[in-house]
Amino acid sequence: MESSVSQIWPIGGGKGGTGKSFITGSLGFMLAKQGYKTLLIDVDLGAANLHTIAGVPNPSKCISDFINKEVATLGETVVPTPVPNLFLISGAMNNLDIANLAHEQKMKVLRGVAKLSYDYILLDLGAGTSFNTIDFFMISDEGIFVTTPEPTSIENIYRLIRSVYFRKVRQVLKTYAFKALADEAERRNPRATVSNPALLLQIVGELDPEKSVLLRQVLESFRFKLVLNQFRKQDNYNIGTLICKIIEKHLALRIRHIGNISFDDRVHNAVCKKRPFLELYPYTQTALDLMECCRMLLPGKEACPSFQKVVE
Ligand SMILES: Nc1ncnc2c1ncn2[C@@H]1O[C@H](COP(=O)(O)OP(=O)(O)OP(=O)(O)O)[C@@H](O)[C@H]1O
Ligand SMILES: [Mg+2]
């Protein structure tokens, strides 16, 4: 039986051009091929281009129709793609800039997304750590972070992951269950704040061991994943694992490296042809990497090696 609760995967990157849209489109393609009803949403409103990757060059509707109240529900802006089971809410043709989206408009989109019913909803986010981008990570415990192996991109992804994580921790600490305890921890040691989660957890553990276990559980419920894209032969294969270890050490956050996606010039060909890379070039290393990445994201990954729908 299918669950009516959509799995929502926000997909972001610290830097432009790392491959967020390519990965969003490719994951959507694979999920749809496995029979999952999948929706791609382009939230990169300033520079929307997911419609091209999804093979819908001229979408008839887009997300700003909902924001501008031309339609009553977000569901009315969904358009089909050439791939069965794969749908799109385009960010094209809008004159909105996500960075300047008013709080109420953003909340409206977030509420609209929460009301949609798909097996998977993939959000292609704008690059960087702007307040608005981070807000879209708050909609779900999941988060997929895309970087290339270049140091500049890694620096930026670290910053993005830290910002998203701190925002989530801050939200948890504001709740009734933890507010007084977090205040007390900060009184005891002014450095025990959201910016220093390891120390905060340590002090909270001294103050209230039971609640500290609960807090740890809540923080561990965030399922952050790291993807390295545009991976070349000369790159260090273990760099993803190293980044995850550094994040765990500095932020007390467990993040899972779910794969290296090989660089392939034919990605460019697929984008130019406005066709899914996986359809045009299924027998390439990059396609295999994408499939492995998708497998790592699905529940019961060990038992799901092929394009079979697992939730039936
Ligand atoms: N694995 C890959 N191999 C080769 N080229 C790739 C790969 N992934 C992405 N590209 C290329 O990199 C460029 C950027 O990809 P994409 O548009 O998906 O990135 P993005 O992170 O969404 O960018 P933006 O921040 O501008 O939205 C495109 O030209 C795409 O063809
Ligand atoms: Mg993009």
Coordinates of C-alpha atoms in Angstrom, one line a residue, residues 25-263:
G25 CA 15.8 15.8 -12.5
S26 CA 17.7 12.5 -12.6
L27 CA 16.4 11.3 -9.2
G28 CA 12.9 12.3 -10.3
F29 CA 13.3 10.3 -13.5
M30 CA 14.5 7.2 -11.6
L31 CA 11.8 7.4 -9.0
A32 CA 9.1 7.8 -11.6
K33 CA 10.5 4.9 -13.6
Q34 CA 10.2 2.7 -10.5
G35 CA 6.5 3.6 -10.4
Y36 CA 6.6 6.3 -7.7
K37 CA 4.4 9.3 -8.4
T38 CA 7.0 12.0 -8.2
L39 CA 6.8 15.8 -8.3
L40 CA 9.7 18.1 -9.1
I41 CA 9.4 21.6 -7.8
D42 CA 11.6 24.4 -9.1
V43 CA 12.1 26.7 -6.1
D44 CA 15.1 28.4 -7.7
L45 CA 12.8 31.3 -8.6
G46 CA 15.6 33.7 -9.6
A47 CA 17.1 31.3 -12.1
A48 CA 14.6 28.6 -12.8
N49 CA 15.6 26.0 -15.3
L50 CA 14.3 22.6 -14.1
H51 CA 11.6 22.7 -16.7
T52 CA 14.3 22.4 -19.5
I53 CA 15.9 19.4 -17.7
A54 CA 12.5 17.8 -17.1
G55 CA 11.7 18.1 -20.9
V56 CA 9.0 20.8 -20.5
P57 CA 10.4 23.7 -22.4
N58 CA 7.3 25.8 -22.2
P59 CA 5.3 25.0 -19.1
S60 CA 1.7 26.3 -19.3
K61 CA 1.7 27.1 -15.6
C62 CA 4.2 27.9 -12.9
I63 CA 4.6 28.5 -9.2
S64 CA 4.2 32.2 -9.4
D65 CA 0.6 31.7 -10.6
F66 CA -0.1 30.4 -7.1
I67 CA 2.0 33.0 -5.4
N68 CA 0.2 35.7 -7.3
K69 CA -3.2 34.2 -6.6
E70 CA -4.0 33.4 -10.2
V71 CA -4.9 29.9 -9.0
A72 CA -6.2 28.9 -5.6
T73 CA -4.0 25.8 -4.9
L74 CA -0.5 24.9 -5.6
G75 CA -1.7 21.6 -7.1
E76 CA -3.2 23.6 -10.0
T77 CA 0.3 24.6 -11.2
V78 CA 1.4 21.0 -11.7
V79 CA 2.2 20.1 -15.3
P80 CA 3.0 16.6 -16.6
T81 CA 6.4 15.8 -18.1
P82 CA 7.1 13.4 -21.0
V83 CA 8.0 10.7 -18.4
P84 CA 5.0 8.8 -17.0
N85 CA 4.6 9.4 -13.2
L86 CA 6.8 12.4 -13.3
F87 CA 5.3 15.9 -12.7
L88 CA 6.6 19.4 -12.4
I89 CA 5.9 22.7 -10.8
S90 CA 8.0 25.1 -12.8
G91 CA 9.6 28.2 -11.6
A92 CA 9.9 29.6 -15.1
M93 CA 8.2 32.6 -16.5
N94 CA 8.0 34.3 -13.1
N95 CA 9.2 37.7 -12.2
L96 CA 9.9 36.7 -8.6
D97 CA 13.2 36.6 -6.8
I98 CA 13.3 33.9 -4.1
A99 CA 15.7 36.1 -2.1
N100 CA 13.0 38.8 -2.0
L101 CA 10.0 36.5 -1.5
A102 CA 7.9 38.0 1.3
H103 CA 7.6 35.8 4.4
E104 CA 3.9 35.3 3.9
Q105 CA 4.4 34.2 0.2
K106 CA 7.0 31.7 1.3
M107 CA 4.8 30.3 4.0
K108 CA 2.1 30.0 1.5
V109 CA 4.3 27.9 -0.8
L110 CA 5.5 25.8 2.1
R111 CA 1.9 25.1 3.2
G112 CA 1.0 24.4 -0.4
V113 CA 3.7 21.8 -0.7
A114 CA 2.7 20.1 2.6
K115 CA -0.8 19.7 1.2
L116 CA 0.3 17.9 -2.0
S117 CA 0.1 14.1 -2.1
Y118 CA 2.8 12.4 -4.1
D119 CA 5.2 9.5 -3.2
Y120 CA 8.1 11.8 -3.6
I121 CA 8.4 15.6 -3.8
L122 CA 11.8 16.9 -4.9
L123 CA 12.6 20.6 -4.3
D124 CA 15.3 22.1 -6.5
L125 CA 16.6 25.0 -4.4
G126 CA 18.6 28.0 -5.3
A127 CA 22.3 28.1 -4.5
G128 CA 23.7 29.5 -1.3
T129 CA 22.7 30.1 2.3
S130 CA 20.1 32.8 1.8
F131 CA 17.4 32.9 4.5
N132 CA 14.8 31.8 2.0
T133 CA 16.7 28.9 0.7
I134 CA 17.2 27.6 4.2
D135 CA 13.6 27.9 5.0
F136 CA 12.8 25.3 2.4
F137 CA 14.9 22.8 4.2
M138 CA 12.7 23.2 7.3
I139 CA 9.8 21.4 5.5
S140 CA 11.4 18.0 6.0
D141 CA 13.9 16.0 8.1
E142 CA 15.6 15.1 4.8
G143 CA 18.2 17.2 3.0
I144 CA 20.3 16.4 0.0
F145 CA 23.4 18.6 -0.3
V146 CA 25.2 18.7 -3.7
T147 CA 28.8 19.7 -4.0
T148 CA 31.6 19.2 -6.5
P149 CA 35.0 18.0 -5.2
E150 CA 36.5 21.5 -5.6
P151 CA 37.6 23.2 -2.4
T152 CA 35.5 26.3 -3.2
S153 CA 32.4 24.2 -3.5
I154 CA 33.2 22.2 -0.4
E155 CA 33.7 25.3 1.6
N156 CA 30.3 26.6 0.5
I157 CA 28.5 23.3 1.1
Y158 CA 29.9 23.2 4.6
R159 CA 28.5 26.7 5.3
L160 CA 25.1 25.7 3.9
I161 CA 24.9 22.5 5.9
R162 CA 25.9 24.4 9.1
S163 CA 23.3 27.1 8.4
V164 CA 20.5 24.5 7.8
Y165 CA 21.5 22.5 10.8
F166 CA 21.8 25.5 13.2
R167 CA 18.4 26.7 12.0
K168 CA 16.9 23.3 12.8
V169 CA 18.6 23.0 16.2
R170 CA 17.4 26.6 17.0
Q171 CA 13.8 25.5 16.1
V172 CA 14.0 22.5 18.4
L173 CA 15.5 24.5 21.3
K174 CA 12.7 27.0 21.1
T175 CA 10.1 24.3 21.8
Y176 CA 8.5 24.0 25.2
A177 CA 10.4 20.7 25.9
F178 CA 13.9 22.3 25.6
K179 CA 13.6 26.0 26.0
A180 CA 14.3 26.3 29.7
L181 CA 17.0 23.7 29.6
A182 CA 18.8 25.4 26.7
D183 CA 18.6 28.8 28.5
E184 CA 20.1 27.2 31.6
A185 CA 22.9 25.6 29.6
E186 CA 23.8 28.9 28.1
R187 CA 23.8 30.6 31.6
R188 CA 26.1 27.9 32.8
N189 CA 28.5 28.3 29.8
P190 CA 27.9 31.2 27.5
R191 CA 29.5 29.2 24.7
A192 CA 26.9 26.4 24.9
T193 CA 24.7 27.8 22.2
V194 CA 23.2 26.6 19.0
S195 CA 26.5 27.5 17.3
N196 CA 28.3 25.0 19.4
P197 CA 26.1 21.9 19.4
A198 CA 28.6 19.5 20.8
L199 CA 29.3 21.7 23.9
L200 CA 25.6 22.4 24.2
L201 CA 24.8 18.7 24.3
Q202 CA 27.5 18.1 26.8
I203 CA 26.1 20.8 29.2
V204 CA 22.5 19.7 28.7
G205 CA 23.7 16.2 29.5
E206 CA 25.1 17.4 32.8
L207 CA 22.0 19.3 33.7
D208 CA 19.3 16.8 32.7
P209 CA 20.6 13.4 31.4
E210 CA 17.1 12.2 30.4
K211 CA 16.3 15.2 28.3
S212 CA 19.7 15.2 26.8
V213 CA 19.0 11.7 25.4
L214 CA 15.8 13.0 23.9
L215 CA 17.5 16.1 22.4
R216 CA 20.2 13.9 20.9
Q217 CA 17.4 11.7 19.4
V218 CA 15.7 14.7 17.9
L219 CA 18.9 16.0 16.4
E220 CA 19.7 12.6 15.0
S221 CA 16.4 12.4 13.3
F222 CA 17.7 14.9 10.7
R223 CA 18.7 12.8 7.7
F224 CA 21.2 14.9 5.8
K225 CA 22.9 13.4 2.7
L226 CA 25.9 14.5 0.8
V227 CA 26.4 13.9 -3.0
L228 CA 29.6 14.7 -4.8
N229 CA 28.9 15.6 -8.4
Q230 CA 31.1 16.1 -11.4
F231 CA 33.6 13.7 -10.0
R232 CA 36.7 13.2 -12.1
K233 CA 39.2 10.3 -12.1
Q234 CA 41.9 12.4 -10.5
D235 CA 39.7 13.3 -7.5
N236 CA 40.1 11.7 -4.2
Y237 CA 37.4 9.0 -4.0
N238 CA 37.2 9.3 -0.2
I239 CA 36.6 13.0 -0.1
G240 CA 32.9 12.7 0.6
T241 CA 33.5 10.5 3.6
L242 CA 36.2 12.9 4.9
I243 CA 33.8 15.9 4.6
C244 CA 31.2 13.9 6.6
K245 CA 33.7 13.1 9.3
I246 CA 34.7 16.8 9.5
I247 CA 31.0 17.8 9.8
E248 CA 30.4 15.2 12.5
K249 CA 33.4 16.4 14.4
H250 CA 32.6 20.1 14.3
L251 CA 28.9 20.1 14.3
A252 CA 28.0 16.9 16.1
L253 CA 25.8 16.1 13.1
R254 CA 25.7 12.8 11.3
I255 CA 25.5 13.2 7.6
R256 CA 25.7 10.3 5.1
H257 CA 27.8 10.4 1.9
I258 CA 25.5 8.7 -0.7
G259 CA 27.7 8.8 -3.7
N260 CA 30.1 10.3 -6.2
I261 CA 28.5 11.1 -9.6
S262 CA 31.1 10.9 -12.4
F263 CA 31.7 13.9 -14.7

